[in-house]
Short mmCIF file of C-alpha atoms (C1' of nucleotides) in Angstrom, two decimals:
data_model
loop_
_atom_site.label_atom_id
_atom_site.label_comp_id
_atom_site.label_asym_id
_atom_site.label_seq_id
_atom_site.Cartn_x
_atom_site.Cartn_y
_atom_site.Cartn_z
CA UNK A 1387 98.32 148.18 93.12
CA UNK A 1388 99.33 151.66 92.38
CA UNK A 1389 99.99 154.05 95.54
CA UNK A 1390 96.78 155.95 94.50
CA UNK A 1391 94.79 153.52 94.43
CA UNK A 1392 95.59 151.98 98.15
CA UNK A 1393 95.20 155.52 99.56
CA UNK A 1394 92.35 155.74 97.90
CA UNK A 1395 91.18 152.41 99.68
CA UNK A 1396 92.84 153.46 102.75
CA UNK A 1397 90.68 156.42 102.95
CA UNK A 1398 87.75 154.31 102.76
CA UNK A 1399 87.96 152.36 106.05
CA UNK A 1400 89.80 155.09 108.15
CA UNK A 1401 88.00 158.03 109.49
CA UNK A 1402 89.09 161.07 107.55
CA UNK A 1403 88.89 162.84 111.09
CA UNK A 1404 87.98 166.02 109.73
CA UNK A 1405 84.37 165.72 111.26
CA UNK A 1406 83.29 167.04 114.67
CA UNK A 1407 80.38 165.52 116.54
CA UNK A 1408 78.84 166.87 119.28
CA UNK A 1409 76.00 164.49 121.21
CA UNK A 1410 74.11 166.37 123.73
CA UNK A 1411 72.52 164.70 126.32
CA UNK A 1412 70.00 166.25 128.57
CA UNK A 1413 70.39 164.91 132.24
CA UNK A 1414 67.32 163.11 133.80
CA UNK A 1415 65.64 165.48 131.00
CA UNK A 1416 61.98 164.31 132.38
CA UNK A 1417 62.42 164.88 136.10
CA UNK A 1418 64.46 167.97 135.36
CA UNK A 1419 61.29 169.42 133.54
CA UNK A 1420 59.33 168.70 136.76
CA UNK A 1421 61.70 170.46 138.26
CA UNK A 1422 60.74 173.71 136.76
CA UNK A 1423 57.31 173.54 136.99
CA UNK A 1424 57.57 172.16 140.90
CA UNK A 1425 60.80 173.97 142.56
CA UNK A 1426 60.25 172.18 145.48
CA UNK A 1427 61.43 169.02 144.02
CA UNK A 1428 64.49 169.94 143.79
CA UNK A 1429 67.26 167.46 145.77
CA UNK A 1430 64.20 165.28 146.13
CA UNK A 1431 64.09 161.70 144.52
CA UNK A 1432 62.42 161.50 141.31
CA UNK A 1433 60.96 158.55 139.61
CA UNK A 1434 58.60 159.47 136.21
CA UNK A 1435 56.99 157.04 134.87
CA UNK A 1436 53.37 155.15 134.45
CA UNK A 1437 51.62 151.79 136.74
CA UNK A 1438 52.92 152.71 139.82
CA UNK A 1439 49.63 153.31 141.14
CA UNK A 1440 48.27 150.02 139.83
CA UNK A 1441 47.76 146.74 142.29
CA UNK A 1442 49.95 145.14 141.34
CA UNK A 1443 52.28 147.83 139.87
CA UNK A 1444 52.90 147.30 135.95
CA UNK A 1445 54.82 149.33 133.60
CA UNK A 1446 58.42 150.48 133.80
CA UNK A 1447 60.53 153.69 134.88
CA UNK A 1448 60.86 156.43 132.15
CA UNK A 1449 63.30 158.81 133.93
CA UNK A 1450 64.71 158.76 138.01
CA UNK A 1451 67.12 161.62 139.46
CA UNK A 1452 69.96 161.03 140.89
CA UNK A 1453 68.48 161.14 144.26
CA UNK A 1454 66.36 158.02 143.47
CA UNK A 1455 69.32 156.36 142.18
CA UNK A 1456 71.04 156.47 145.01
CA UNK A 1457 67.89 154.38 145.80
CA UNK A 1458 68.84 151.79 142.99
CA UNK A 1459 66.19 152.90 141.19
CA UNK A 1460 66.96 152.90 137.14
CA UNK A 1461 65.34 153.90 134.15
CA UNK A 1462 63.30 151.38 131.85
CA UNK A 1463 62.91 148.93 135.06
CA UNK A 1464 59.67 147.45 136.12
CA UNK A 1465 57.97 149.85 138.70
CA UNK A 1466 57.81 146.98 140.95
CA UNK A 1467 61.18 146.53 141.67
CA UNK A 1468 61.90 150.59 141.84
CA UNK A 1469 58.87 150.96 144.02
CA UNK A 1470 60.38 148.07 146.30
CA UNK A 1471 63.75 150.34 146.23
CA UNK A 1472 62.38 153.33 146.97
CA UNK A 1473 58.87 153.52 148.35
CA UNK A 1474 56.13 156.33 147.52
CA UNK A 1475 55.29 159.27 149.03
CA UNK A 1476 52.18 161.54 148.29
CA UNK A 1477 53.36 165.03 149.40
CA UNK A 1478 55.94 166.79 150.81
CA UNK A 1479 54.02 166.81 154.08
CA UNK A 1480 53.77 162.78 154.23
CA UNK A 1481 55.96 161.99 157.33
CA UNK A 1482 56.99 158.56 155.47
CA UNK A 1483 60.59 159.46 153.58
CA UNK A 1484 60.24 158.18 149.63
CA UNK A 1485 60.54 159.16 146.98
CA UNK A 1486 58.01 161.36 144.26
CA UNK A 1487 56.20 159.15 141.87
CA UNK A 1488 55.07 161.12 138.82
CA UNK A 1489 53.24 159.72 135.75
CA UNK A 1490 54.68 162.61 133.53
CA UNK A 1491 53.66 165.10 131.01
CA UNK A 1492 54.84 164.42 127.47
CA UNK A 1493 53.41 167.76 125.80
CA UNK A 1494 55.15 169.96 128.99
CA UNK A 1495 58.25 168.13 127.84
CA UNK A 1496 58.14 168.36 124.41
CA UNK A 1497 58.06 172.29 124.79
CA UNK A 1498 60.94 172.06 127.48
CA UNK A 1499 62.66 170.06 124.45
CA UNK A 1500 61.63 172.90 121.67
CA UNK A 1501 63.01 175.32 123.38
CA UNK A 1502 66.61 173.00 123.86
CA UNK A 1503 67.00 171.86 120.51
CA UNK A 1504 66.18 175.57 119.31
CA UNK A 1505 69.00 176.54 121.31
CA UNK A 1506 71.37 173.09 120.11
CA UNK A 1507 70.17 174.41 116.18
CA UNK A 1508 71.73 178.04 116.39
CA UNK A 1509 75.05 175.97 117.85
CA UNK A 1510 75.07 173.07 114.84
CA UNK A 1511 75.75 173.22 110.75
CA UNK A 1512 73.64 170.43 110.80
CA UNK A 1513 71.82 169.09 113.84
CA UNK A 1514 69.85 165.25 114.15
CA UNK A 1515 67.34 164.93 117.21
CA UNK A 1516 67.38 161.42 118.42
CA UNK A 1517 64.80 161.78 120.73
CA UNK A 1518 63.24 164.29 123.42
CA UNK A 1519 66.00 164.61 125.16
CA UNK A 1520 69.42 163.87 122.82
CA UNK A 1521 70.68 165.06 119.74
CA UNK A 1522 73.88 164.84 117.84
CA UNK A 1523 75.16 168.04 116.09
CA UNK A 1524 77.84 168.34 113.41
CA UNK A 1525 79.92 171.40 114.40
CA UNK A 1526 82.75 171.09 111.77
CA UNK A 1527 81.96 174.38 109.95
CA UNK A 1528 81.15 176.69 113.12
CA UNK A 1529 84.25 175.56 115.52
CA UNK A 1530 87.91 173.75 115.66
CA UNK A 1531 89.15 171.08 117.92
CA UNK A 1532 91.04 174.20 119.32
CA UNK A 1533 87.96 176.25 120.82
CA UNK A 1534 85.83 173.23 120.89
CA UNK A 1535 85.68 173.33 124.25
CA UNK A 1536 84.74 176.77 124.85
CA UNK A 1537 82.30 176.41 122.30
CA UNK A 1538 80.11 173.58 124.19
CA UNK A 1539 80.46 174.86 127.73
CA UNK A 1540 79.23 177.96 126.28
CA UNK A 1541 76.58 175.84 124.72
CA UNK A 1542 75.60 173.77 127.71
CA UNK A 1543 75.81 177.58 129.74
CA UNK A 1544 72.72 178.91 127.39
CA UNK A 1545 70.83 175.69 128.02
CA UNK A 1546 70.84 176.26 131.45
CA UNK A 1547 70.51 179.91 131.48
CA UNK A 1548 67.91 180.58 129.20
CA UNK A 1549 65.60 176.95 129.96
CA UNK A 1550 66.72 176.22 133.64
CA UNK A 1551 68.02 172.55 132.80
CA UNK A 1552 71.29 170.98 133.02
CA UNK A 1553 72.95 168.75 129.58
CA UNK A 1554 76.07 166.46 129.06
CA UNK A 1555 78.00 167.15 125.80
CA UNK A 1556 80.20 164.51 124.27
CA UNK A 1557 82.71 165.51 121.17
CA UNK A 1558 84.36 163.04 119.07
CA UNK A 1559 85.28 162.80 115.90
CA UNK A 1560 82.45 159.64 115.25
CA UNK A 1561 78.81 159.89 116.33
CA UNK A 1562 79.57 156.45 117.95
CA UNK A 1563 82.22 157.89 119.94
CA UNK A 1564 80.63 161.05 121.05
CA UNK A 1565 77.44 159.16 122.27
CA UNK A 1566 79.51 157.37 124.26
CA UNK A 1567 81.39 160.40 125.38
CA UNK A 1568 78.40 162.37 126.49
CA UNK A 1569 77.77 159.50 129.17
CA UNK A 1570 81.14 159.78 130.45
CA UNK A 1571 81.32 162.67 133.08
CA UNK A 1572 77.33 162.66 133.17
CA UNK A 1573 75.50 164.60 135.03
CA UNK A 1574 76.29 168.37 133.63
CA UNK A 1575 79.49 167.08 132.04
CA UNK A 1576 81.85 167.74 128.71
CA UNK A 1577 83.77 164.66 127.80
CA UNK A 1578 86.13 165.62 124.39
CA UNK A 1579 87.90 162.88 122.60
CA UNK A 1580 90.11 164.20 119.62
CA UNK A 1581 90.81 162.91 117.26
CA UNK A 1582 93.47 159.72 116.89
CA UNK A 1583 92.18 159.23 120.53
CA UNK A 1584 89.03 157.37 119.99
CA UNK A 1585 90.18 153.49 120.28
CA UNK A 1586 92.19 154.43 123.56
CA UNK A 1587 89.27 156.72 124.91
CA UNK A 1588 87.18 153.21 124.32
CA UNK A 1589 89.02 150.66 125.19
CA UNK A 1590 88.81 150.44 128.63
CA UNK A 1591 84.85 150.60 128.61
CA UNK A 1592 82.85 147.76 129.23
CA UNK A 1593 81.52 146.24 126.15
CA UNK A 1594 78.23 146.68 127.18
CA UNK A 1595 78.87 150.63 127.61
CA UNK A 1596 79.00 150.35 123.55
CA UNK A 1597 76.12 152.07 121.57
CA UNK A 1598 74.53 149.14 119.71
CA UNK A 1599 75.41 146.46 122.60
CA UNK A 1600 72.02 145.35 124.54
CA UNK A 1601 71.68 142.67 127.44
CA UNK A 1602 71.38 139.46 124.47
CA UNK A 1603 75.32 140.61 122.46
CA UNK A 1604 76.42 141.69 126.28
CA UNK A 1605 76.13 138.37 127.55
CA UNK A 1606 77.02 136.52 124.01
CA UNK A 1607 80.57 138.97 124.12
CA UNK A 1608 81.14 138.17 127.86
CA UNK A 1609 80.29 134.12 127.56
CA UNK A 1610 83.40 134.40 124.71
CA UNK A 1611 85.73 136.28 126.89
CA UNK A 1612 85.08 139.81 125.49
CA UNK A 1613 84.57 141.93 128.43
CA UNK A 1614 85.90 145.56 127.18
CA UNK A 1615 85.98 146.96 124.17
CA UNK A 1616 89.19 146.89 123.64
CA UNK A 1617 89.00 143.04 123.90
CA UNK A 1618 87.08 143.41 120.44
CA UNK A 1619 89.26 146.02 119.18
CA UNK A 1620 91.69 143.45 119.39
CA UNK A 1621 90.13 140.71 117.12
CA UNK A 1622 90.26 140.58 113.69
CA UNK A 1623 87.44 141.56 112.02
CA UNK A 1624 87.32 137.73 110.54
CA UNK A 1625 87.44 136.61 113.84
CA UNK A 1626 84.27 138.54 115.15
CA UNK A 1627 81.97 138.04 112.28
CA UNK A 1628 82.85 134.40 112.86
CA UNK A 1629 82.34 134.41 116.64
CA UNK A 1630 79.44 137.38 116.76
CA UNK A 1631 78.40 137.55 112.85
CA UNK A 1632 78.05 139.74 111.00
CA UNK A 1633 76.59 142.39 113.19
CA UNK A 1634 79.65 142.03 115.04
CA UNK A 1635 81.68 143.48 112.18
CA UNK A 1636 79.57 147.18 112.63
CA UNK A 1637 80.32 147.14 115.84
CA UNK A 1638 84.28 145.73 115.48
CA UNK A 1639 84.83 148.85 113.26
CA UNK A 1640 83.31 151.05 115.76
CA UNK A 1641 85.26 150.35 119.11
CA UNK A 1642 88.40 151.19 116.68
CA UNK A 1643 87.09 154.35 116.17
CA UNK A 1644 85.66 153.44 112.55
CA UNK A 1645 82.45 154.98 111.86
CA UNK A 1646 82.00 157.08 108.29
CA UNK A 1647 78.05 157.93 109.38
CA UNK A 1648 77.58 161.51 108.78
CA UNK A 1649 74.99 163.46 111.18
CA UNK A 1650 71.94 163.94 109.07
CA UNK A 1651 68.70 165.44 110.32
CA UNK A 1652 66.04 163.15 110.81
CA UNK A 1653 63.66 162.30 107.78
CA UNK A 1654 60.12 161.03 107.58
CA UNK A 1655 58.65 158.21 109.94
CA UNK A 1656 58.73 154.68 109.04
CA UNK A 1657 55.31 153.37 110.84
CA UNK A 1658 53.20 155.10 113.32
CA UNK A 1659 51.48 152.77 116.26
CA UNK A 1660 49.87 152.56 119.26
CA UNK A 1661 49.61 149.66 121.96
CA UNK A 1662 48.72 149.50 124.81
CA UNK A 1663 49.19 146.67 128.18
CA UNK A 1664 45.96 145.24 129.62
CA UNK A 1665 45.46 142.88 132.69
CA UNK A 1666 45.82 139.51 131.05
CA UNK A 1667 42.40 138.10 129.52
CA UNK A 1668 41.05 135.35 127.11
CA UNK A 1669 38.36 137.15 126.63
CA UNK A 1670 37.47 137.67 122.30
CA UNK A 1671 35.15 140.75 123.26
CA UNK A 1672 38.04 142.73 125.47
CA UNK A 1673 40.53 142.38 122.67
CA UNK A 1674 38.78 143.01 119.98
CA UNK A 1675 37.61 146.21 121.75
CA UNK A 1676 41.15 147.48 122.92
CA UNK A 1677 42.21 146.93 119.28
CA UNK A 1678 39.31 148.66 118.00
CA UNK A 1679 40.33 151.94 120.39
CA UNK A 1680 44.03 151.52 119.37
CA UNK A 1681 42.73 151.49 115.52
CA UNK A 1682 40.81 154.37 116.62
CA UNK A 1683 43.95 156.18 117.76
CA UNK A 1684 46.41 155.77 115.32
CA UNK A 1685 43.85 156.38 112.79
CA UNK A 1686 43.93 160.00 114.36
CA UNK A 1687 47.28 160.30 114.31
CA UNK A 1688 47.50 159.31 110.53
CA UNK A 1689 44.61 161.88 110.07
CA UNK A 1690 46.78 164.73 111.21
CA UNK A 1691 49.69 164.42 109.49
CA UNK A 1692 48.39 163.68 106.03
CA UNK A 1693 49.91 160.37 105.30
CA UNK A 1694 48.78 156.88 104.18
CA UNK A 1695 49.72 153.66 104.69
CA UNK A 1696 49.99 150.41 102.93
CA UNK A 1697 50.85 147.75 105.67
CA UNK A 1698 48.42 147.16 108.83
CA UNK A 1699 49.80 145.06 111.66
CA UNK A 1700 49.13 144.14 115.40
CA UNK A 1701 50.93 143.02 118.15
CA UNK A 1702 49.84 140.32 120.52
CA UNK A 1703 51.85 139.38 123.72
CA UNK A 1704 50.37 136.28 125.12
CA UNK A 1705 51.49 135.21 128.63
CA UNK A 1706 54.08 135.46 129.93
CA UNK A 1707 55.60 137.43 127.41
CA UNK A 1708 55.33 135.99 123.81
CA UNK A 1709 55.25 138.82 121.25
CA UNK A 1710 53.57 137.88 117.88
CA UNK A 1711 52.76 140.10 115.26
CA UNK A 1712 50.71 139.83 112.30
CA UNK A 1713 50.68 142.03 108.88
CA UNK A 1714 48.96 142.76 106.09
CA UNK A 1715 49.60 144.56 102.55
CA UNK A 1716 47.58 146.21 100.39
CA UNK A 1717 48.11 146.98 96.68
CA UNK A 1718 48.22 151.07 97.48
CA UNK A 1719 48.40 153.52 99.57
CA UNK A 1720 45.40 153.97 101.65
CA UNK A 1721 43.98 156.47 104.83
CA UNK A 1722 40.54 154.40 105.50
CA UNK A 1723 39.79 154.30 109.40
CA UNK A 1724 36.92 151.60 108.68
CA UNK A 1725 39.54 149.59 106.34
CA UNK A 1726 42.19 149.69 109.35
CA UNK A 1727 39.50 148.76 111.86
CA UNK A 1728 38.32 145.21 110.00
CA UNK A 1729 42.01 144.02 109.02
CA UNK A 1730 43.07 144.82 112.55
CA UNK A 1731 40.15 142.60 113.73
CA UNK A 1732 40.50 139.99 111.13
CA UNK A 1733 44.04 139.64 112.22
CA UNK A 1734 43.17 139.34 115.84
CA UNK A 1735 41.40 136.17 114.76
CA UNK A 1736 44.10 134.01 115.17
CA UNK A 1737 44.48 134.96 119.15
CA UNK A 1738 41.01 134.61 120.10
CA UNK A 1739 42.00 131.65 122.38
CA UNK A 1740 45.15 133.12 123.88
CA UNK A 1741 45.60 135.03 127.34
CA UNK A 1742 47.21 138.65 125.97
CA UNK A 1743 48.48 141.09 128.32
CA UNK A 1744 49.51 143.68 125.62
CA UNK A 1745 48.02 144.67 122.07
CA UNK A 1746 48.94 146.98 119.55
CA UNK A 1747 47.82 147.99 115.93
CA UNK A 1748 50.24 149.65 113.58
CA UNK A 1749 50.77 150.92 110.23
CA UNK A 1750 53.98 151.21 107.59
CA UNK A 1751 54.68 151.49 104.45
CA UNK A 1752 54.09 155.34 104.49
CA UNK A 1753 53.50 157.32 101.78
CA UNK A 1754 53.47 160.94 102.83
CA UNK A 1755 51.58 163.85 100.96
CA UNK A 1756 51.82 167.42 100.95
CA UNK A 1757 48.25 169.05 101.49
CA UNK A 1758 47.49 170.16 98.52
CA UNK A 1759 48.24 167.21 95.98
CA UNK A 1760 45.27 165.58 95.12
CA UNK A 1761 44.57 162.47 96.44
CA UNK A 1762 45.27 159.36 94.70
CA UNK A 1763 41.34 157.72 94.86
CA UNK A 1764 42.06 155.24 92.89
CA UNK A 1765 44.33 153.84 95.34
CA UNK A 1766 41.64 153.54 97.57
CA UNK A 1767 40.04 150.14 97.77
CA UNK A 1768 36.30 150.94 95.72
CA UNK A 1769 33.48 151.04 97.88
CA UNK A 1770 31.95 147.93 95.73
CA UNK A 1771 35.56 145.64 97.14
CA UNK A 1772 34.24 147.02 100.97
CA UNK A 1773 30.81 146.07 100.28
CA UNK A 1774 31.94 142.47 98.98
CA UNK A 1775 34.08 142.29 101.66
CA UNK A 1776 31.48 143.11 104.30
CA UNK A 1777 29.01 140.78 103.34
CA UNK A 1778 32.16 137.78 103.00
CA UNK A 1779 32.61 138.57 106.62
CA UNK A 1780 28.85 137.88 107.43
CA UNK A 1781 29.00 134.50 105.44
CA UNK A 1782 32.37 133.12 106.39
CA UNK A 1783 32.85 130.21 107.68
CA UNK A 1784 36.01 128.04 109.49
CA UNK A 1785 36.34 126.23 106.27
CA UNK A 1786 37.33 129.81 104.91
CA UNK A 1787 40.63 130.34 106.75
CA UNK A 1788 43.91 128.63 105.24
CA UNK A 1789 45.48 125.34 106.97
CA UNK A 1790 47.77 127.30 108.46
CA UNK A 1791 46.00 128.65 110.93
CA UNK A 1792 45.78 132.43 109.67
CA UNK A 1793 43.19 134.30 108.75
CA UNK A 1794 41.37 134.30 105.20
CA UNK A 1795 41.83 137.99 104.22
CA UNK A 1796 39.96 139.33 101.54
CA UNK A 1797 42.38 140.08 98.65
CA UNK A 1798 41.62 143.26 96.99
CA UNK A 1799 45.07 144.27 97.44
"C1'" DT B 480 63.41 141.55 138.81
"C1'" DC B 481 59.86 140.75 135.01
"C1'" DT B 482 59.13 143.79 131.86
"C1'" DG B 483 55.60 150.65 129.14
"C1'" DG B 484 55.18 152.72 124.73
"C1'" DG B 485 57.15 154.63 120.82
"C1'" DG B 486 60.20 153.62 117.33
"C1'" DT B 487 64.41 151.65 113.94
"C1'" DC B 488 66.99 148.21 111.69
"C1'" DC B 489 68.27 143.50 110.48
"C1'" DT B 490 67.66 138.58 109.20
"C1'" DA B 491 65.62 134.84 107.09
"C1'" DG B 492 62.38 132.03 104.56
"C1'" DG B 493 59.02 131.66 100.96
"C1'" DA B 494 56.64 133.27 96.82
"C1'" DC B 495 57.17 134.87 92.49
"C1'" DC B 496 59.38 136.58 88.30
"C1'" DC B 497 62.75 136.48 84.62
"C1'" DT C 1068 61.81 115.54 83.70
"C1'" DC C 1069 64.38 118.15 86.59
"C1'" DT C 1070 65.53 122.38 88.10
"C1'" DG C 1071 70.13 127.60 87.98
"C1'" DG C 1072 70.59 132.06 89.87
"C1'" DG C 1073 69.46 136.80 90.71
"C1'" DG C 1074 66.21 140.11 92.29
"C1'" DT C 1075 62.20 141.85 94.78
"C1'" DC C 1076 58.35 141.71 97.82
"C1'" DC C 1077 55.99 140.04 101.87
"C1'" DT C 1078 55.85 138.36 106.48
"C1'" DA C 1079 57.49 137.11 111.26
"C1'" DG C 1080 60.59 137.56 114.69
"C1'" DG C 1081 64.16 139.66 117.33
"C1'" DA C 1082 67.70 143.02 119.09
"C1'" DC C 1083 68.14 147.44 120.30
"C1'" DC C 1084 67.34 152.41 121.52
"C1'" DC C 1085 65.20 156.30 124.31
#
DNA sequence: TCTGGGGTCCTAGGACCC
DNA sequence: TCTGGGGTCCTAGGACCC
């Protein structure tokens, strides 16, 4: 092979290291927006989240401070367990010590978050929001590994300054990296890994402390003696697709600092849903109501941001926590609340024996359209196919539904 | 400890086509 | 009569993230 040609190759597989990321992380962004609208929360433990006035409690924790941590409370777990941590109080006048359950405000947060990433754009040549609260920002045109510092304290100084709450900024030369380096020296932190740097700055880290590694790989890497990741680093990547598969190669390349992804801004949505937990029933006439009201819902948020879908699905979790979901295709595009409605019913069929504690409807396939091009009708499913349909529903029998178990669906797709 | 609600991405089997 | 291989679509489930 000609010199050329293996650089070429080389250059491939090795980051090119000319790419700065920045992650920015806002701390405990939810109880930090409380904050601001209740000032005498402040240095009080905060726990966000929904179900903790329930009997029993249900539902998980979206967002604690750092005073309820010191209670072991944690984000995403069950209410229960946080409530038995750290027990409520009503007001600031209750005599009992606890901490401040809130259920939260998503719309007061999602201005708290405008007003952030506004900030985060005017910093970024291109900027990608991950979610409320996090966003990665490619800074290679507007700064240098030399003032790269200066450049996100002053970054993280207008957040605070001109919104009132506190971020963690991570810079690496990978997005995988920088994520990772924005949790480092959390809360109100600035963790910089240059470049050439990034497989030492990782491999002391747990493996589980890697972007991409939940509780199931965790334990799988740990069972097989891969505690840090450095332990993968050290592998060949043979040797971890056979152990891990061939996830495990993603993630091999990663704790070596290999990781080509560009920061792009976010595009279109790939499904919109809506579920929703319920106290566990068998009863036919409770689900097919909740599923009619999360139809309902989705249908509304379809409605208002002129898109259609081609896919309806639900999602049933039986006790104790069995997840099925069911789907169904049509030929084209369609926005037809009625449509939605029946084929999320028809799919519900199949549960009507089954105790569910959570349901959900949801469409994909999206097919997005500006206002003003016309509509494609003849997408939509004639009125004559609805009417057929309608008066199949009235006349079907058991004999109607397939061996298998599911449902008979009309097929007009 | 027992799990909310909104998503994304991946895998794998089967149907179907050429 | 027996039956290749590649590609795409659909569906179900599962891991993961915030």
């Amino acid at each position: 092979m000609a010199k050329a040609d293996r650089e070429q190759l080389v250059k491939k597989v090795t980051p090119t290291n000319d790419q700065i990321v920045l992650h920015l992380d806002m701390d405990c962004f939810f109880a930090a927006c409380e904050r601001l609208r209740r000032p005498e929360l402040e240095g009080e433990p905060v726990v966000i989240g929904g179900g903790f006035d329930k009997e029993p409690p249900r539902g998980a924790v979206a967002t604690a401070s750092y005073e309820a941590r010191e209670y072991g409370v944690e984000s995403a777990q069950p209410m229960k367990i946080a409530l038995d941590r750290l027990p409520r109080r009503e007001s600031i006048d209750d005599p009992d010590a606890g901490g401040y359950y809130l259920k939260g405000e998503h719309e007061f947060y999602k201005e708290v978050s405008q007003e952030v990433m506004s900030i985060a754009e005017t910093y970024a040549g291109t900027l990608r929001r991950i979610s409320i609260d996090e966003a990665y920002l490619d800074v290679t045109q507007v700064t240098s590994w030399d003032t790269i510092e200066v450049y996100a304290k002053e970054l993280k100084m207008e957040i605070q300054e001109s919104v009132g709450v506190t971020a963690s900024i991570g810079v690496a030369p990978t997005m995988s990296c920088a994520k990772v380096a924005s949790e480092y020296n959390k809360p109100d932190g600035i963790c910089i890994v240059r470049p050439g740097d990034v497989k030492a700055f990782l491999s002391p880290l747990s493996i589980g402390e890697i972007h991409g590694v939940g509780p199931v790989s965790e334990d799988a890497f740990k069972k097989a003696g891969v505690e840090t990741a450095g332990d993968l680093a050290s592998l060949t990547t043979q040797q971890a697709a056979d152990r891990f598969g061939s996830n495990a190669i993603t993630l091999h390349e990663r704790v070596r600092g290999i990781d080509t992804r560009e920061v792009e801004p976010v595009g279109k949505p790939k499904s919109i849903s809506k579920e929703k937990s319920i106290d566990a029933t068998t009863n036919i006439g409770t689900k097919r109501a909740i599923i009619q009201q999360l139809a309902s819902k989705v249908n509304k948020r379809v409605a208002s941001k002129s898109v259609r879908y081609r896919t309806i699905g639900i999602k049933v979790v039986e006790t104790p926590f069995e997840v099925n979901t069911r789907e169904y295709s049509l030929h084209g595009p369609v926005q037809d609340p009625l449509l939605l409605e029946e084929i999320a019913l028809e799919l519900l069929i199949e549960f009507e024996a089954g105790e569910v504690r959570k349901l959900g409807v949801r469409v994909s396939n999206l097919d997005f359209f500006d206002g003003e091009q016309i509509r494609f009708d003849d997408w939509d499913p004639p009125p004559s196919i609805i009417a057929d349909r309608k008066s199949k529903h009235c006349k079907r029998t058991d004999d109607q539904r397939s061996i298998s178990g599911q449902t008979t669906l009309p097929d007009f797709r």
